[in-house]
Amino acid sequence: MNASSQAEPPGPDFSKNAGLVAAVAQDAASGEVLMVAWMNAEAYAETLRTGRAVYFSRSRGKLWRKGEESGHVQTVRAIYVDCDADTVLLKVEQVGAACHEGYRSCFFRQVTPAGLQVVAERLVDPAKIYKRG
Amino acid sequence: MNASSQAEPPGPDFSKNAGLVAAVAQDAASGEVLMVAWMNAEAYAETLRTGRAVYFSRSRGKLWRKGEESGHVQTVRAIYVDCDADTVLLKVEQVGAACHEGYRSCFFRQVTPAGLQVVAERLVDPAKIYKRG
């Protein structure tokens, strides 16, 4: 091994987890963790190119341009890669609600001895932001 | 469906992803995202019972009591569950470095046009905290 072979790699490693890396979106201003989703290489490349968060929907099997339906886009201010290069952290400016349930963050329920308790205010009614039927 | 059948579930859903949920550890004081790992039901139960973060190591195929070797334990102050119940957010008090590379956070490298750049100070030398051989 020479010095150049130990240089930092160019980006996330999409070879390990069926082509996917986990992606944590964090509010760039408040530090609130908003959501966790997945990216494939194409989603990551489009995110870099456009400055808007694009994920890969495992359930739908296709790119998920965050906010394309709801308008709740994420403008990406910085991207970090973890030690194993299989997770990325996005610092974002979030328009509206990150969560499809209408909450600012997907982590709106806290574990308590009595079960899960909703600990956030719903910002928007999901029925009003997603077209039905 | 009656009202009770729509009550909040008791906790994370371990039935979806080969028995695992993703777990984001966030510094309870600073809001810094420290690491992302995995939990199975046993790791989650032990975390709840002991108040110390316990993960499931996919590479080693066994429970990973965070800090058991390094001393860099995480005391869990709160746990949140996301909308799909397949990811948890832990607010923790981190002793020392969360990252096995000796950095406070695993996200110590930022994506830049020139590739990944280390943007944090190494707190400890990994060779001094992990036994070798």
PDB file of C-alpha atoms in Angstrom:
ATOM      1  CA  MET A   1       0.000   0.000   0.000  1.00  0.00           C
ATOM      2  CA  ASN A   2       1.338   3.406  -0.876  1.00  0.00           C
ATOM      3  CA  ALA A   3       0.077   6.770   0.313  1.00  0.00           C
ATOM      4  CA  SER A   4      -2.256   7.318  -2.605  1.00  0.00           C
ATOM      5  CA  SER A   5      -4.064   4.026  -2.026  1.00  0.00           C
ATOM      6  CA  GLN A   6      -4.964   5.259   1.455  1.00  0.00           C
ATOM      7  CA  ALA A   7      -6.451   8.542   0.226  1.00  0.00           C
ATOM      8  CA  GLU A   8     -10.032   9.286   1.180  1.00  0.00           C
ATOM      9  CA  PRO A   9     -12.485   7.669  -1.238  1.00  0.00           C
ATOM     10  CA  PRO A  10     -14.525   9.941  -3.492  1.00  0.00           C
ATOM     11  CA  GLY A  11     -17.904   9.336  -1.828  1.00  0.00           C
ATOM     12  CA  PRO A  12     -20.348   6.795  -0.410  1.00  0.00           C
ATOM     13  CA  ASP A  13     -19.896   3.091  -1.080  1.00  0.00           C
ATOM     14  CA  PHE A  14     -22.891   1.712  -2.973  1.00  0.00           C
ATOM     15  CA  SER A  15     -21.427  -1.777  -3.288  1.00  0.00           C
ATOM     16  CA  LYS A  16     -22.436  -3.169   0.087  1.00  0.00           C
ATOM     17  CA  ASN A  17     -26.159  -3.025   0.754  1.00  0.00           C
ATOM     18  CA  ALA A  18     -27.874  -3.971  -2.509  1.00  0.00           C
ATOM     19  CA  GLY A  19     -26.693  -0.679  -3.979  1.00  0.00           C
ATOM     20  CA  LEU A  20     -28.148   1.464  -1.218  1.00  0.00           C
ATOM     21  CA  VAL A  21     -26.812   3.730   1.514  1.00  0.00           C
ATOM     22  CA  ALA A  22     -28.867   4.998   4.431  1.00  0.00           C
ATOM     23  CA  ALA A  23     -29.450   8.750   4.436  1.00  0.00           C
ATOM     24  CA  VAL A  24     -30.231  10.816   7.528  1.00  0.00           C
ATOM     25  CA  ALA A  25     -31.740  14.245   6.885  1.00  0.00           C
ATOM     26  CA  GLN A  26     -31.052  16.775   9.623  1.00  0.00           C
ATOM     27  CA  ASP A  27     -32.356  20.334   9.790  1.00  0.00           C
ATOM     28  CA  ALA A  28     -29.305  22.469   9.010  1.00  0.00           C
ATOM     29  CA  ALA A  29     -30.422  25.239  11.348  1.00  0.00           C
ATOM     30  CA  SER A  30     -32.029  23.514  14.341  1.00  0.00           C
ATOM     31  CA  GLY A  31     -30.198  20.183  14.275  1.00  0.00           C
ATOM     32  CA  GLU A  32     -33.504  18.297  14.437  1.00  0.00           C
ATOM     33  CA  VAL A  33     -33.311  14.858  12.832  1.00  0.00           C
ATOM     34  CA  LEU A  34     -36.074  14.906  10.240  1.00  0.00           C
ATOM     35  CA  MET A  35     -36.090  11.499   8.568  1.00  0.00           C
ATOM     36  CA  VAL A  36     -34.057   8.481   7.495  1.00  0.00           C
ATOM     37  CA  ALA A  37     -34.370   7.093   3.978  1.00  0.00           C
ATOM     38  CA  TRP A  38     -32.247   5.356   1.334  1.00  0.00           C
ATOM     39  CA  MET A  39     -30.241   6.443  -1.678  1.00  0.00           C
ATOM     40  CA  ASN A  40     -28.900   4.492  -4.600  1.00  0.00           C
ATOM     41  CA  ALA A  41     -26.072   5.872  -6.733  1.00  0.00           C
ATOM     42  CA  GLU A  42     -28.515   7.562  -9.095  1.00  0.00           C
ATOM     43  CA  ALA A  43     -30.389   9.301  -6.259  1.00  0.00           C
ATOM     44  CA  TYR A  44     -27.124  10.442  -4.732  1.00  0.00           C
ATOM     45  CA  ALA A  45     -25.818  11.771  -8.054  1.00  0.00           C
ATOM     46  CA  GLU A  46     -29.047  13.680  -8.707  1.00  0.00           C
ATOM     47  CA  THR A  47     -28.930  15.106  -5.171  1.00  0.00           C
ATOM     48  CA  LEU A  48     -25.399  16.386  -5.784  1.00  0.00           C
ATOM     49  CA  ARG A  49     -26.292  17.754  -9.191  1.00  0.00           C
ATOM     50  CA  THR A  50     -29.523  19.522  -8.226  1.00  0.00           C
ATOM     51  CA  GLY A  51     -28.952  20.418  -4.566  1.00  0.00           C
ATOM     52  CA  ARG A  52     -32.342  18.892  -3.743  1.00  0.00           C
ATOM     53  CA  ALA A  53     -32.648  15.680  -1.729  1.00  0.00           C
ATOM     54  CA  VAL A  54     -33.532  12.681  -3.889  1.00  0.00           C
ATOM     55  CA  TYR A  55     -33.973   9.265  -2.297  1.00  0.00           C
ATOM     56  CA  PHE A  56     -34.671   5.757  -3.531  1.00  0.00           C
ATOM     57  CA  SER A  57     -38.017   4.389  -2.449  1.00  0.00           C
ATOM     58  CA  ARG A  58     -37.578   0.740  -1.580  1.00  0.00           C
ATOM     59  CA  SER A  59     -41.335   0.177  -1.480  1.00  0.00           C
ATOM     60  CA  ARG A  60     -41.944   1.755  -4.881  1.00  0.00           C
ATOM     61  CA  GLY A  61     -38.629   0.663  -6.386  1.00  0.00           C
ATOM     62  CA  LYS A  62     -37.870   4.037  -7.921  1.00  0.00           C
ATOM     63  CA  LEU A  63     -36.362   7.458  -7.317  1.00  0.00           C
ATOM     64  CA  TRP A  64     -38.210   9.600  -4.836  1.00  0.00           C
ATOM     65  CA  ARG A  65     -37.686  13.286  -5.404  1.00  0.00           C
ATOM     66  CA  LYS A  66     -38.527  14.510  -1.927  1.00  0.00           C
ATOM     67  CA  GLY A  67     -41.368  17.010  -2.074  1.00  0.00           C
ATOM     68  CA  GLU A  68     -42.297  16.346  -5.691  1.00  0.00           C
ATOM     69  CA  GLU A  69     -45.907  15.792  -4.674  1.00  0.00           C
ATOM     70  CA  SER A  70     -46.171  17.666  -1.389  1.00  0.00           C
ATOM     71  CA  GLY A  71     -43.926  20.623  -2.192  1.00  0.00           C
ATOM     72  CA  HIS A  72     -42.004  19.821   0.982  1.00  0.00           C
ATOM     73  CA  VAL A  73     -38.605  19.856  -0.672  1.00  0.00           C
ATOM     74  CA  GLN A  74     -35.237  19.653   1.036  1.00  0.00           C
ATOM     75  CA  THR A  75     -32.447  21.946  -0.103  1.00  0.00           C
ATOM     76  CA  VAL A  76     -29.176  20.247   0.734  1.00  0.00           C
ATOM     77  CA  ARG A  77     -26.560  22.435   2.406  1.00  0.00           C
ATOM     78  CA  ALA A  78     -23.917  19.828   3.206  1.00  0.00           C
ATOM     79  CA  ILE A  79     -23.363  16.081   2.946  1.00  0.00           C
ATOM     80  CA  TYR A  80     -21.248  13.954   5.280  1.00  0.00           C
ATOM     81  CA  VAL A  81     -20.221  10.319   4.875  1.00  0.00           C
ATOM     82  CA  ASP A  82     -19.720   7.979   7.802  1.00  0.00           C
ATOM     83  CA  CYS A  83     -16.675   5.856   8.624  1.00  0.00           C
ATOM     84  CA  ASP A  84     -17.995   2.806   6.793  1.00  0.00           C
ATOM     85  CA  ALA A  85     -19.165   4.926   3.841  1.00  0.00           C
ATOM     86  CA  ASP A  86     -22.551   3.214   3.911  1.00  0.00           C
ATOM     87  CA  THR A  87     -24.507   6.059   5.514  1.00  0.00           C
ATOM     88  CA  VAL A  88     -24.748   9.721   4.582  1.00  0.00           C
ATOM     89  CA  LEU A  89     -25.874  12.676   6.654  1.00  0.00           C
ATOM     90  CA  LEU A  90     -27.617  15.495   4.813  1.00  0.00           C
ATOM     91  CA  LYS A  91     -27.905  18.920   6.382  1.00  0.00           C
ATOM     92  CA  VAL A  92     -30.995  20.379   4.771  1.00  0.00           C
ATOM     93  CA  GLU A  93     -33.351  23.298   4.683  1.00  0.00           C
ATOM     94  CA  GLN A  94     -36.747  21.669   4.964  1.00  0.00           C
ATOM     95  CA  VAL A  95     -39.834  23.309   3.484  1.00  0.00           C
ATOM     96  CA  GLY A  96     -42.864  22.407   5.595  1.00  0.00           C
ATOM     97  CA  ALA A  97     -43.172  18.877   6.922  1.00  0.00           C
ATOM     98  CA  ALA A  98     -40.528  16.220   6.297  1.00  0.00           C
ATOM     99  CA  CYS A  99     -42.958  13.481   7.309  1.00  0.00           C
ATOM    100  CA  HIS A 100     -45.761  12.223   5.097  1.00  0.00           C
ATOM    101  CA  GLU A 101     -47.894  12.197   8.235  1.00  0.00           C
ATOM    102  CA  GLY A 102     -47.708  15.981   8.282  1.00  0.00           C
ATOM    103  CA  TYR A 103     -45.174  16.390  11.079  1.00  0.00           C
ATOM    104  CA  ARG A 104     -41.976  18.388  10.796  1.00  0.00           C
ATOM    105  CA  SER A 105     -39.952  15.253  11.663  1.00  0.00           C
ATOM    106  CA  CYS A 106     -40.768  11.586  11.141  1.00  0.00           C
ATOM    107  CA  PHE A 107     -39.655  11.035  14.756  1.00  0.00           C
ATOM    108  CA  PHE A 108     -42.799  12.537  16.265  1.00  0.00           C
ATOM    109  CA  ARG A 109     -43.433   9.673  18.705  1.00  0.00           C
ATOM    110  CA  GLN A 110     -41.463   9.060  21.867  1.00  0.00           C
ATOM    111  CA  VAL A 111     -41.049   5.740  23.641  1.00  0.00           C
ATOM    112  CA  THR A 112     -42.534   5.938  27.133  1.00  0.00           C
ATOM    113  CA  PRO A 113     -43.402   3.314  29.740  1.00  0.00           C
ATOM    114  CA  ALA A 114     -47.012   3.620  28.532  1.00  0.00           C
ATOM    115  CA  GLY A 115     -46.095   3.023  24.867  1.00  0.00           C
ATOM    116  CA  LEU A 116     -45.523   5.482  22.048  1.00  0.00           C
ATOM    117  CA  GLN A 117     -46.661   9.018  22.699  1.00  0.00           C
ATOM    118  CA  VAL A 118     -46.996  11.701  20.025  1.00  0.00           C
ATOM    119  CA  VAL A 119     -44.756  14.554  21.155  1.00  0.00           C
ATOM    120  CA  ALA A 120     -44.985  16.954  18.205  1.00  0.00           C
ATOM    121  CA  GLU A 121     -47.608  19.144  16.627  1.00  0.00           C
ATOM    122  CA  ARG A 122     -48.943  18.161  13.220  1.00  0.00           C
ATOM    123  CA  LEU A 123     -48.100  20.990  10.823  1.00  0.00           C
ATOM    124  CA  VAL A 124     -50.336  19.995   7.938  1.00  0.00           C
ATOM    125  CA  ASP A 125     -53.148  17.597   7.185  1.00  0.00           C
ATOM    126  CA  PRO A 126     -51.722  14.808   4.984  1.00  0.00           C
ATOM    127  CA  ALA A 127     -55.052  14.557   3.150  1.00  0.00           C
ATOM    128  CA  LYS A 128     -54.571  18.112   1.938  1.00  0.00           C
ATOM    129  CA  ILE A 129     -51.085  17.661   0.537  1.00  0.00           C
ATOM    130  CA  TYR A 130     -51.270  14.323  -1.209  1.00  0.00           C
ATOM    131  CA  LYS A 131     -53.653  13.661  -4.039  1.00  0.00           C
ATOM    132  CA  ARG A 132     -55.880  10.706  -3.394  1.00  0.00           C
ATOM    133  CA  GLY A 133     -57.366   8.144  -5.726  1.00  0.00           C
TER     134      GLY A 133
ATOM    135  CA  MET B   1     -61.794  -0.579  12.855  1.00  0.00           C
ATOM    136  CA  ASN B   2     -62.600   0.909  16.203  1.00  0.00           C
ATOM    137  CA  ALA B   3     -60.686   3.544  18.088  1.00  0.00           C
ATOM    138  CA  SER B   4     -58.572   1.119  20.044  1.00  0.00           C
ATOM    139  CA  SER B   5     -57.316  -0.616  16.919  1.00  0.00           C
ATOM    140  CA  GLN B   6     -55.905   2.705  15.760  1.00  0.00           C
ATOM    141  CA  ALA B   7     -53.993   3.341  18.974  1.00  0.00           C
ATOM    142  CA  GLU B   8     -50.268   3.959  18.731  1.00  0.00           C
ATOM    143  CA  PRO B   9     -48.296   0.714  18.617  1.00  0.00           C
ATOM    144  CA  PRO B  10     -46.103  -0.156  21.590  1.00  0.00           C
ATOM    145  CA  GLY B  11     -42.740   0.354  19.874  1.00  0.00           C
ATOM    146  CA  PRO B  12     -40.591  -0.289  16.811  1.00  0.00           C
ATOM    147  CA  ASP B  13     -41.639  -2.849  14.209  1.00  0.00           C
ATOM    148  CA  PHE B  14     -39.036  -5.599  13.949  1.00  0.00           C
ATOM    149  CA  SER B  15     -41.004  -7.605  11.392  1.00  0.00           C
ATOM    150  CA  LYS B  16     -39.957  -5.774   8.249  1.00  0.00           C
ATOM    151  CA  ASN B  17     -36.205  -5.695   7.687  1.00  0.00           C
ATOM    152  CA  ALA B  18     -34.897  -9.139   8.660  1.00  0.00           C
ATOM    153  CA  GLY B  19     -35.708  -8.325  12.285  1.00  0.00           C
ATOM    154  CA  LEU B  20     -33.732  -5.080  12.335  1.00  0.00           C
ATOM    155  CA  VAL B  21     -34.512  -1.405  12.713  1.00  0.00           C
ATOM    156  CA  ALA B  22     -32.073   1.388  11.912  1.00  0.00           C
ATOM    157  CA  ALA B  23     -30.948   3.417  14.921  1.00  0.00           C
ATOM    158  CA  VAL B  24     -29.654   6.981  14.772  1.00  0.00           C
ATOM    159  CA  ALA B  25     -27.703   8.158  17.819  1.00  0.00           C
ATOM    160  CA  GLN B  26     -27.801  11.912  18.366  1.00  0.00           C
ATOM    161  CA  ASP B  27     -25.964  13.850  21.065  1.00  0.00           C
ATOM    162  CA  ALA B  28     -28.721  14.855  23.479  1.00  0.00           C
ATOM    163  CA  ALA B  29     -27.039  18.156  24.302  1.00  0.00           C
ATOM    164  CA  SER B  30     -25.483  19.394  21.065  1.00  0.00           C
ATOM    165  CA  GLY B  31     -27.777  17.732  18.535  1.00  0.00           C
ATOM    166  CA  GLU B  32     -24.792  16.320  16.651  1.00  0.00           C
ATOM    167  CA  VAL B  33     -25.608  13.117  14.780  1.00  0.00           C
ATOM    168  CA  LEU B  34     -23.068  10.625  16.097  1.00  0.00           C
ATOM    169  CA  MET B  35     -23.690   7.358  14.269  1.00  0.00           C
ATOM    170  CA  VAL B  36     -26.207   5.082  12.599  1.00  0.00           C
ATOM    171  CA  ALA B  37     -26.381   1.398  13.464  1.00  0.00           C
ATOM    172  CA  TRP B  38     -28.922  -1.410  13.733  1.00  0.00           C
ATOM    173  CA  MET B  39     -30.976  -2.977  16.491  1.00  0.00           C
ATOM    174  CA  ASN B  40     -32.806  -6.256  16.693  1.00  0.00           C
ATOM    175  CA  ALA B  41     -35.551  -6.805  19.253  1.00  0.00           C
ATOM    176  CA  GLU B  42     -33.079  -8.135  21.810  1.00  0.00           C
ATOM    177  CA  ALA B  43     -30.749  -5.129  21.448  1.00  0.00           C
ATOM    178  CA  TYR B  44     -33.701  -2.763  21.763  1.00  0.00           C
ATOM    179  CA  ALA B  45     -35.037  -4.535  24.848  1.00  0.00           C
ATOM    180  CA  GLU B  46     -31.631  -4.459  26.534  1.00  0.00           C
ATOM    181  CA  THR B  47     -31.258  -0.757  25.665  1.00  0.00           C
ATOM    182  CA  LEU B  48     -34.604  -0.036  27.327  1.00  0.00           C
ATOM    183  CA  ARG B  49     -33.773  -2.156  30.354  1.00  0.00           C
ATOM    184  CA  THR B  50     -30.256  -0.855  30.986  1.00  0.00           C
ATOM    185  CA  GLY B  51     -30.414   2.707  29.646  1.00  0.00           C
ATOM    186  CA  ARG B  52     -27.221   2.023  27.671  1.00  0.00           C
ATOM    187  CA  ALA B  53     -27.241   1.812  23.880  1.00  0.00           C
ATOM    188  CA  VAL B  54     -26.981  -1.757  22.601  1.00  0.00           C
ATOM    189  CA  TYR B  55     -26.930  -2.440  18.869  1.00  0.00           C
ATOM    190  CA  PHE B  56     -26.854  -5.511  16.661  1.00  0.00           C
ATOM    191  CA  SER B  57     -23.661  -5.884  14.666  1.00  0.00           C
ATOM    192  CA  ARG B  58     -24.559  -7.173  11.221  1.00  0.00           C
ATOM    193  CA  SER B  59     -20.920  -7.947  10.417  1.00  0.00           C
ATOM    194  CA  ARG B  60     -20.358  -9.931  13.609  1.00  0.00           C
ATOM    195  CA  GLY B  61     -23.894 -11.292  13.845  1.00  0.00           C
ATOM    196  CA  LYS B  62     -24.273 -10.540  17.544  1.00  0.00           C
ATOM    197  CA  LEU B  63     -25.219  -7.907  20.095  1.00  0.00           C
ATOM    198  CA  TRP B  64     -22.880  -4.941  20.260  1.00  0.00           C
ATOM    199  CA  ARG B  65     -22.908  -3.249  23.650  1.00  0.00           C
ATOM    200  CA  LYS B  66     -21.641   0.142  22.570  1.00  0.00           C
ATOM    201  CA  GLY B  67     -18.456   0.996  24.470  1.00  0.00           C
ATOM    202  CA  GLU B  68     -17.942  -2.459  25.965  1.00  0.00           C
ATOM    203  CA  GLU B  69     -14.374  -2.474  24.644  1.00  0.00           C
ATOM    204  CA  SER B  70     -13.591   1.227  24.241  1.00  0.00           C
ATOM    205  CA  GLY B  71     -15.416   2.555  27.294  1.00  0.00           C
ATOM    206  CA  HIS B  72     -17.195   4.964  24.948  1.00  0.00           C
ATOM    207  CA  VAL B  73     -20.665   4.142  26.193  1.00  0.00           C
ATOM    208  CA  GLN B  74     -23.903   5.917  25.315  1.00  0.00           C
ATOM    209  CA  THR B  75     -26.402   6.690  28.055  1.00  0.00           C
ATOM    210  CA  VAL B  76     -29.828   6.891  26.446  1.00  0.00           C
ATOM    211  CA  ARG B  77     -31.944   9.877  27.463  1.00  0.00           C
ATOM    212  CA  ALA B  78     -34.873   9.445  25.076  1.00  0.00           C
ATOM    213  CA  ILE B  79     -35.988   7.212  22.218  1.00  0.00           C
ATOM    214  CA  TYR B  80     -38.220   8.227  19.313  1.00  0.00           C
ATOM    215  CA  VAL B  81     -39.800   6.007  16.654  1.00  0.00           C
ATOM    216  CA  ASP B  82     -40.402   7.159  13.092  1.00  0.00           C
ATOM    217  CA  CYS B  83     -43.649   7.094  11.130  1.00  0.00           C
ATOM    218  CA  ASP B  84     -42.947   3.684   9.597  1.00  0.00           C
ATOM    219  CA  ALA B  85     -41.710   2.298  12.942  1.00  0.00           C
ATOM    220  CA  ASP B  86     -38.602   0.902  11.244  1.00  0.00           C
ATOM    221  CA  THR B  87     -36.134   3.507  12.488  1.00  0.00           C
ATOM    222  CA  VAL B  88     -35.430   4.776  15.994  1.00  0.00           C
ATOM    223  CA  LEU B  89     -33.734   7.955  17.118  1.00  0.00           C
ATOM    224  CA  LEU B  90     -31.747   7.783  20.350  1.00  0.00           C
ATOM    225  CA  LYS B  91     -30.828  10.935  22.215  1.00  0.00           C
ATOM    226  CA  VAL B  92     -27.700   9.981  24.083  1.00  0.00           C
ATOM    227  CA  GLU B  93     -24.944  11.196  26.325  1.00  0.00           C
ATOM    228  CA  GLN B  94     -21.806  10.024  24.587  1.00  0.00           C
ATOM    229  CA  VAL B  95     -18.631   9.289  26.523  1.00  0.00           C
ATOM    230  CA  GLY B  96     -15.608  10.050  24.344  1.00  0.00           C
ATOM    231  CA  ALA B  97     -15.724   9.103  20.684  1.00  0.00           C
ATOM    232  CA  ALA B  98     -18.772   7.492  19.084  1.00  0.00           C
ATOM    233  CA  CYS B  99     -16.704   6.428  16.088  1.00  0.00           C
ATOM    234  CA  HIS B 100     -14.298   3.497  16.125  1.00  0.00           C
ATOM    235  CA  GLU B 101     -11.955   5.729  14.121  1.00  0.00           C
ATOM    236  CA  GLY B 102     -11.592   7.930  17.207  1.00  0.00           C
ATOM    237  CA  TYR B 103     -13.810  10.800  16.115  1.00  0.00           C
ATOM    238  CA  ARG B 104     -16.685  12.166  18.148  1.00  0.00           C
ATOM    239  CA  SER B 105     -19.066  11.411  15.266  1.00  0.00           C
ATOM    240  CA  CYS B 106     -18.846   8.814  12.512  1.00  0.00           C
ATOM    241  CA  PHE B 107     -19.739  11.613  10.069  1.00  0.00           C
ATOM    242  CA  PHE B 108     -16.304  13.218  10.174  1.00  0.00           C
ATOM    243  CA  ARG B 109     -15.925  13.503   6.401  1.00  0.00           C
ATOM    244  CA  GLN B 110     -17.727  16.021   4.238  1.00  0.00           C
ATOM    245  CA  VAL B 111     -18.478  15.672   0.546  1.00  0.00           C
ATOM    246  CA  THR B 112     -16.720  18.413  -1.421  1.00  0.00           C
ATOM    247  CA  PRO B 113     -16.060  18.934  -5.129  1.00  0.00           C
ATOM    248  CA  ALA B 114     -12.554  17.582  -4.454  1.00  0.00           C
ATOM    249  CA  GLY B 115     -13.812  14.388  -2.776  1.00  0.00           C
ATOM    250  CA  LEU B 116     -14.246  13.554   0.898  1.00  0.00           C
ATOM    251  CA  GLN B 117     -12.533  15.915   3.314  1.00  0.00           C
ATOM    252  CA  VAL B 118     -12.020  15.188   7.004  1.00  0.00           C
ATOM    253  CA  VAL B 119     -13.714  18.053   8.857  1.00  0.00           C
ATOM    254  CA  ALA B 120     -13.354  16.952  12.503  1.00  0.00           C
ATOM    255  CA  GLU B 121     -10.557  16.512  14.989  1.00  0.00           C
ATOM    256  CA  ARG B 122      -9.661  12.999  16.039  1.00  0.00           C
ATOM    257  CA  LEU B 123     -10.265  12.744  19.784  1.00  0.00           C
ATOM    258  CA  VAL B 124      -8.419   9.524  20.470  1.00  0.00           C
ATOM    259  CA  ASP B 125      -6.045   7.140  18.717  1.00  0.00           C
ATOM    260  CA  PRO B 126      -8.046   3.995  17.843  1.00  0.00           C
ATOM    261  CA  ALA B 127      -4.916   1.869  18.421  1.00  0.00           C
ATOM    262  CA  LYS B 128      -4.979   2.937  22.063  1.00  0.00           C
ATOM    263  CA  ILE B 129      -8.602   2.085  22.772  1.00  0.00           C
ATOM    264  CA  TYR B 130      -9.034  -1.249  21.039  1.00  0.00           C
ATOM    265  CA  LYS B 131      -7.005  -4.281  21.940  1.00  0.00           C
ATOM    266  CA  ARG B 132      -5.190  -5.725  18.974  1.00  0.00           C
ATOM    267  CA  GLY B 133      -4.234  -9.305  18.189  1.00  0.00           C
TER     268      GLY B 133
END
